[in-house]
CSV table of N, CA and C and ligand atoms in Angstrom, one decimal:
chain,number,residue,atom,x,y,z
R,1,UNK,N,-8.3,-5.5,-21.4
R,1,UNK,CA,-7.1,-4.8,-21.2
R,1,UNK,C,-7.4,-3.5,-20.4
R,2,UNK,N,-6.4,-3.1,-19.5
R,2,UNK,CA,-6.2,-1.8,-18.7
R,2,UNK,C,-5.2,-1.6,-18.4
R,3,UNK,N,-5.5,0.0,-17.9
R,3,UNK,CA,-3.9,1.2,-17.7
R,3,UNK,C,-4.2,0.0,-15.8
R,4,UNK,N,-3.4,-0.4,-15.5
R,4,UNK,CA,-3.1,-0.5,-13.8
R,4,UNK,C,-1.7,-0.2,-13.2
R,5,UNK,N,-1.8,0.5,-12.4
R,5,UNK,CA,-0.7,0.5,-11.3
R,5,UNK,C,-0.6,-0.7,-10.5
R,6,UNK,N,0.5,-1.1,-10.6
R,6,UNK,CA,1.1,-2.7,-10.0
R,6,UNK,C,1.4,-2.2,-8.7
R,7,UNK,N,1.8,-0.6,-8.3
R,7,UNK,CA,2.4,-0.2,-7.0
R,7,UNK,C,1.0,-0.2,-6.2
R,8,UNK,N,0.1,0.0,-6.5
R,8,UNK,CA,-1.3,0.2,-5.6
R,8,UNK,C,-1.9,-1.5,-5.3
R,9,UNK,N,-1.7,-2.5,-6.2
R,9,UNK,CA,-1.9,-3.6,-5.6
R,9,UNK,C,-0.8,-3.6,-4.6
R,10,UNK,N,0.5,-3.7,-4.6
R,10,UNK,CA,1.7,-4.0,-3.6
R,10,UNK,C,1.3,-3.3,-2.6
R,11,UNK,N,1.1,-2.2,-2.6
R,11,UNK,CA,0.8,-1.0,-1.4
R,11,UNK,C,-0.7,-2.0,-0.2
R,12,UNK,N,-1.5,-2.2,-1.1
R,12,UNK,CA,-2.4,-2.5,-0.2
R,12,UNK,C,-1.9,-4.1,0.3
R,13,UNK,N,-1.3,-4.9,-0.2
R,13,UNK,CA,-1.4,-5.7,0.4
R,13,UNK,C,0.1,-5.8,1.6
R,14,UNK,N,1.0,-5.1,1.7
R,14,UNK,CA,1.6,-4.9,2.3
R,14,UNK,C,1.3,-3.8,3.6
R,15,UNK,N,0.0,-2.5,3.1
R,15,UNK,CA,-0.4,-1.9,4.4
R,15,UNK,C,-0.8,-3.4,5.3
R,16,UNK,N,-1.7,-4.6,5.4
R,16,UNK,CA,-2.5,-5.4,5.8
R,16,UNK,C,-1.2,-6.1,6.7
R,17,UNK,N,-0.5,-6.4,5.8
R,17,UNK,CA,1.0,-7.5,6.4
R,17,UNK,C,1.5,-6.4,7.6
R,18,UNK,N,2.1,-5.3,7.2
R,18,UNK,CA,2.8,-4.5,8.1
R,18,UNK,C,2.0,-3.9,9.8
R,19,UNK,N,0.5,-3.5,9.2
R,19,UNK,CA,-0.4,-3.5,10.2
R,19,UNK,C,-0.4,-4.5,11.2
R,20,UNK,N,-0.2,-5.7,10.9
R,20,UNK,CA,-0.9,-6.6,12.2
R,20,UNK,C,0.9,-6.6,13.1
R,21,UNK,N,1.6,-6.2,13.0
R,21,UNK,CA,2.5,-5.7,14.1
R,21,UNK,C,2.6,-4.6,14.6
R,22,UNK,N,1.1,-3.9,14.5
R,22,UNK,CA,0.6,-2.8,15.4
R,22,UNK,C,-0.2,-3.4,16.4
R,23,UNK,N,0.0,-3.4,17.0
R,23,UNK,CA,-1.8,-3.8,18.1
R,23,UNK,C,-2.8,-2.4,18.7
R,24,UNK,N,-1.8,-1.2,18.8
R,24,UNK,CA,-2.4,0.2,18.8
R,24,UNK,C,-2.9,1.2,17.8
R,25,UNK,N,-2.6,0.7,16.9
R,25,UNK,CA,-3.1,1.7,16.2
R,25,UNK,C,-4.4,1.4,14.4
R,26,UNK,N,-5.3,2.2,14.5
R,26,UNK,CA,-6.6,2.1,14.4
R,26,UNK,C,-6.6,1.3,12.9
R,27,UNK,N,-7.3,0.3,12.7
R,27,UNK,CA,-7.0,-0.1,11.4
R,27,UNK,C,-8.4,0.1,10.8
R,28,UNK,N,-9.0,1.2,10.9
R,28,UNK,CA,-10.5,1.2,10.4
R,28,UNK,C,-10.6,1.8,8.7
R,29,UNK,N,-11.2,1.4,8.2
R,29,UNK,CA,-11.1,1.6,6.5
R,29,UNK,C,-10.6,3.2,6.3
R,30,UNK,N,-10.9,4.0,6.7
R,30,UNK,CA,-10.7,5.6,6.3
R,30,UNK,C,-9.1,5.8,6.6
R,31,UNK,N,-8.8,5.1,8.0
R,31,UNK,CA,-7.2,5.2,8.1
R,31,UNK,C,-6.2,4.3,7.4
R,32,UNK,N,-7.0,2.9,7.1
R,32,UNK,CA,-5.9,2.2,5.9
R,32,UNK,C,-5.9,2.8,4.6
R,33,UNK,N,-7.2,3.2,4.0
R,33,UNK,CA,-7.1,4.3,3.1
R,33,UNK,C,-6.0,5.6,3.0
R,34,UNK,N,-6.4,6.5,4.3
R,34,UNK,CA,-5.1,7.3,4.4
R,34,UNK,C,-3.8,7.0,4.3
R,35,UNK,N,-3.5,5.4,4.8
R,35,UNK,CA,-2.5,5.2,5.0
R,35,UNK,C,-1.5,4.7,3.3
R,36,UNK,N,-2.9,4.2,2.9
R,36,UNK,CA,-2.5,4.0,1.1
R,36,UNK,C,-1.7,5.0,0.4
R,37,UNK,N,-2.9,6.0,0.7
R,37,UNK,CA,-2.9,7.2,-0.3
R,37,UNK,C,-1.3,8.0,0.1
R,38,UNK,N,-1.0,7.3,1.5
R,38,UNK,CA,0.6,8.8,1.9
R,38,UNK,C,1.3,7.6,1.3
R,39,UNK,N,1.7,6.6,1.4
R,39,UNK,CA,2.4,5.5,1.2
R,39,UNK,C,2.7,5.7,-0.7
R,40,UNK,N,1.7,5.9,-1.2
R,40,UNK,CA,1.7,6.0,-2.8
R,40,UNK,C,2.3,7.0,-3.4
R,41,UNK,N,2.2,8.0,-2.6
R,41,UNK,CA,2.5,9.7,-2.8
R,41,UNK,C,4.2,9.3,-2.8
R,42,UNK,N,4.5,8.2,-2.1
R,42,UNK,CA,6.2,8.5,-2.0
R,42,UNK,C,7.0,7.1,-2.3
R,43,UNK,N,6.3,7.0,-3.3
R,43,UNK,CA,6.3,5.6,-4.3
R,43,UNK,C,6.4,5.8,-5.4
R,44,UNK,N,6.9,5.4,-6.2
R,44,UNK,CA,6.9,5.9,-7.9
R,44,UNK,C,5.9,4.8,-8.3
R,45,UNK,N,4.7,5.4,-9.1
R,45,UNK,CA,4.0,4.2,-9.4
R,45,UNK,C,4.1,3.5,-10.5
R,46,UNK,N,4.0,2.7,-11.0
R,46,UNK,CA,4.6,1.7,-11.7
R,46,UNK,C,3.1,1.0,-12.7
R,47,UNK,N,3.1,1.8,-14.0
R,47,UNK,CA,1.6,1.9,-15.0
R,47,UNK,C,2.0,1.0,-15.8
R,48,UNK,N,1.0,0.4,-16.0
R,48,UNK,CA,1.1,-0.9,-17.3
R,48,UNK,C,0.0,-1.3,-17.6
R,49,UNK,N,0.3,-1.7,-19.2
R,49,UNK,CA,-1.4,-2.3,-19.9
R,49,UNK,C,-0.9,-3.8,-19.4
R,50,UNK,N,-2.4,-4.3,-18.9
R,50,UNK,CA,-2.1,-5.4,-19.0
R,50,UNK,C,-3.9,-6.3,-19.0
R,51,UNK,N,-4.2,-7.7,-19.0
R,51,UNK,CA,-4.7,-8.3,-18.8
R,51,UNK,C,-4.9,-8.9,-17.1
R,52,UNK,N,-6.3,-8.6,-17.1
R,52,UNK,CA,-6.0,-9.1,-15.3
R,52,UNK,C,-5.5,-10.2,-15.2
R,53,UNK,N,-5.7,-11.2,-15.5
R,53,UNK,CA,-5.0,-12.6,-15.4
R,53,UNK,C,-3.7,-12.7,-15.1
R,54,UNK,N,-2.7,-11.9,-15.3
R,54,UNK,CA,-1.4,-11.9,-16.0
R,54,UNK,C,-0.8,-11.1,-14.6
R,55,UNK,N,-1.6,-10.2,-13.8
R,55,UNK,CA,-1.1,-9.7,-12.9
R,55,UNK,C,0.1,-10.6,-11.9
R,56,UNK,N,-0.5,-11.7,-11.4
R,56,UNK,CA,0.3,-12.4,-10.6
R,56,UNK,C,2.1,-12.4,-10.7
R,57,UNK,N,2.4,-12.6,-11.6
R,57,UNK,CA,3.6,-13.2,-12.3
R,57,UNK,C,4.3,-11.4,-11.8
R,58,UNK,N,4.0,-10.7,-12.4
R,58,UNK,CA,4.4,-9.4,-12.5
R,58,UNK,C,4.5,-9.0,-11.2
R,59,UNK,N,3.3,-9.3,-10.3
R,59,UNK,CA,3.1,-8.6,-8.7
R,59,UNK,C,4.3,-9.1,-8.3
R,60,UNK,N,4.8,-10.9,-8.5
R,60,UNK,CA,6.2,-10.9,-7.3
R,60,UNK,C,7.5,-10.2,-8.0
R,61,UNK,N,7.6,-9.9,-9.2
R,61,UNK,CA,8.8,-9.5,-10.0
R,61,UNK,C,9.0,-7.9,-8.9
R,62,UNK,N,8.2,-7.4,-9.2
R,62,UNK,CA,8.1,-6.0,-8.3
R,62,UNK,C,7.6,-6.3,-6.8
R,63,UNK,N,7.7,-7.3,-6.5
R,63,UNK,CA,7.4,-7.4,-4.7
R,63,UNK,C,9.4,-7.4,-4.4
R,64,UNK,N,10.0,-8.2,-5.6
R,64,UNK,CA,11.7,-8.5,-5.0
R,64,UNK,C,12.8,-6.6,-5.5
R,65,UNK,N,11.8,-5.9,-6.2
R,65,UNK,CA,12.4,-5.2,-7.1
R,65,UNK,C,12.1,-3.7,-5.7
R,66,UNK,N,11.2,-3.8,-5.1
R,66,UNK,CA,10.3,-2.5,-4.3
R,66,UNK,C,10.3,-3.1,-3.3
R,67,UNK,N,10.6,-4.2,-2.9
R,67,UNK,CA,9.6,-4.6,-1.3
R,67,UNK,C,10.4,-3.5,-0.3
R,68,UNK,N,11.3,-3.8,0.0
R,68,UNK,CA,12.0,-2.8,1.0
R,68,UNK,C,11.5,-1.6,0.8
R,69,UNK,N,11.8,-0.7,-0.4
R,69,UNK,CA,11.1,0.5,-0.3
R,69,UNK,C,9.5,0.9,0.0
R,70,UNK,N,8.6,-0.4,-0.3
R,70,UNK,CA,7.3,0.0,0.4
R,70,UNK,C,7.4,-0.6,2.0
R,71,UNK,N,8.0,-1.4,2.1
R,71,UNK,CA,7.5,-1.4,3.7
R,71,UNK,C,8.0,-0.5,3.8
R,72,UNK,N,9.2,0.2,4.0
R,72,UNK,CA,9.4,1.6,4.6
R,72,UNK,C,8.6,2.5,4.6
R,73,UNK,N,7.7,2.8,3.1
R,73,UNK,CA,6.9,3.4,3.7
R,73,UNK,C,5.7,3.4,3.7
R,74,UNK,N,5.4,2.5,3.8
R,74,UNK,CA,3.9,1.4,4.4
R,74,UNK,C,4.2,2.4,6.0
R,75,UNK,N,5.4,1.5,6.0
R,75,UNK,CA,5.6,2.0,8.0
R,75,UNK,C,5.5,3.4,8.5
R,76,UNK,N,5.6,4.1,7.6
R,76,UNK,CA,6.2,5.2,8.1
R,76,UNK,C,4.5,6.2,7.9
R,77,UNK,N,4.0,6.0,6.8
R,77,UNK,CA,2.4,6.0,6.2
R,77,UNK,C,1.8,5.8,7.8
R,78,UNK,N,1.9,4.2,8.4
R,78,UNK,CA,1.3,3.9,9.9
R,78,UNK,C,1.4,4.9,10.8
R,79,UNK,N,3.0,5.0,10.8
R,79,UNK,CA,3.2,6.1,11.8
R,79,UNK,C,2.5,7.5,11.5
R,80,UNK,N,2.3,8.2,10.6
R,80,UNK,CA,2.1,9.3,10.5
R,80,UNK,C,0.4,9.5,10.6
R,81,UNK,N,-0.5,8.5,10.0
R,81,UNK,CA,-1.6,8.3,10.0
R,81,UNK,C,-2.4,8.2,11.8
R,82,UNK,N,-1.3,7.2,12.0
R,82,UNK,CA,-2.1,6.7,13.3
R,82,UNK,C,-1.8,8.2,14.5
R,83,UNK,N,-0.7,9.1,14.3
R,83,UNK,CA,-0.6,10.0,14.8
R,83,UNK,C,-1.6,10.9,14.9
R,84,UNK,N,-2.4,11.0,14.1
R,84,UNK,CA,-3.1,12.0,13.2
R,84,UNK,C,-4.7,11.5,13.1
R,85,UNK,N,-4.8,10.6,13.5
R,85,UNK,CA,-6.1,9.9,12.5
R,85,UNK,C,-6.9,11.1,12.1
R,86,UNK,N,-7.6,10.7,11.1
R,86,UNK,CA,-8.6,11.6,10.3
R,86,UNK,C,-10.1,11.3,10.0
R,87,UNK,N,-10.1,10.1,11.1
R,87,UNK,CA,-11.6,9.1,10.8
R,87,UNK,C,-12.3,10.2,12.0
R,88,UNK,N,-13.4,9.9,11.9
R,88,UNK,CA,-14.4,10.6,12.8
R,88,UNK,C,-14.7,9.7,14.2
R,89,UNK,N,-14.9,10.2,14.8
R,89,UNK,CA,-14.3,9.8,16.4
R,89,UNK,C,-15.8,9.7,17.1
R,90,UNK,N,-16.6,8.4,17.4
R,90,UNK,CA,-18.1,8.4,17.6
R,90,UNK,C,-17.8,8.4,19.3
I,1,ZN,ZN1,-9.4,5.0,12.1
């Protein structure tokens, strides 16, 4: 058993979906990262004990319950990140 946030699974797999309708902007680990962490910040997160197993069932209940609200701001996370990046620049 564990404390998990169900919003941090959603979050990342919807940065990955929303991303590939960028073709410009940087999808390198430190900026999907960033783009998690702003995306989360304006999400209510959503804590529960549960057994890993069991996650599935629960992930689509809250994919129909939040989806709109995270892609908005999955997208908006894109926008603001990719404006900005904060990765190191070789
Ligand atoms: Zn980057």
């Amino acid at each position: 058993m564990e404390v998990y946030n169900y919003m941090e699974e959603l979050v990342y797999r919807y940065i990955d979906e929303v991303l590939k309708k960028y073709n410009n902007v940087c999808k390198c680990e430190k900026c999907r990262l960033d783009m998690t962490a702003y995306a989360l910040n304006n999400l209510p997160p959503q804590y529960t004990v549960t057994e890993k197993g069991k996650l599935f069932t629960k992930v689509k209940e809250m994919e129909s319950q939040y989806g709109v609200d995270i892609i908005r701001e999955v997208t908006k996370a894109i926008e603001v990140v990719s404006e900005e990046p904060r990765h190191e620049t070789h």
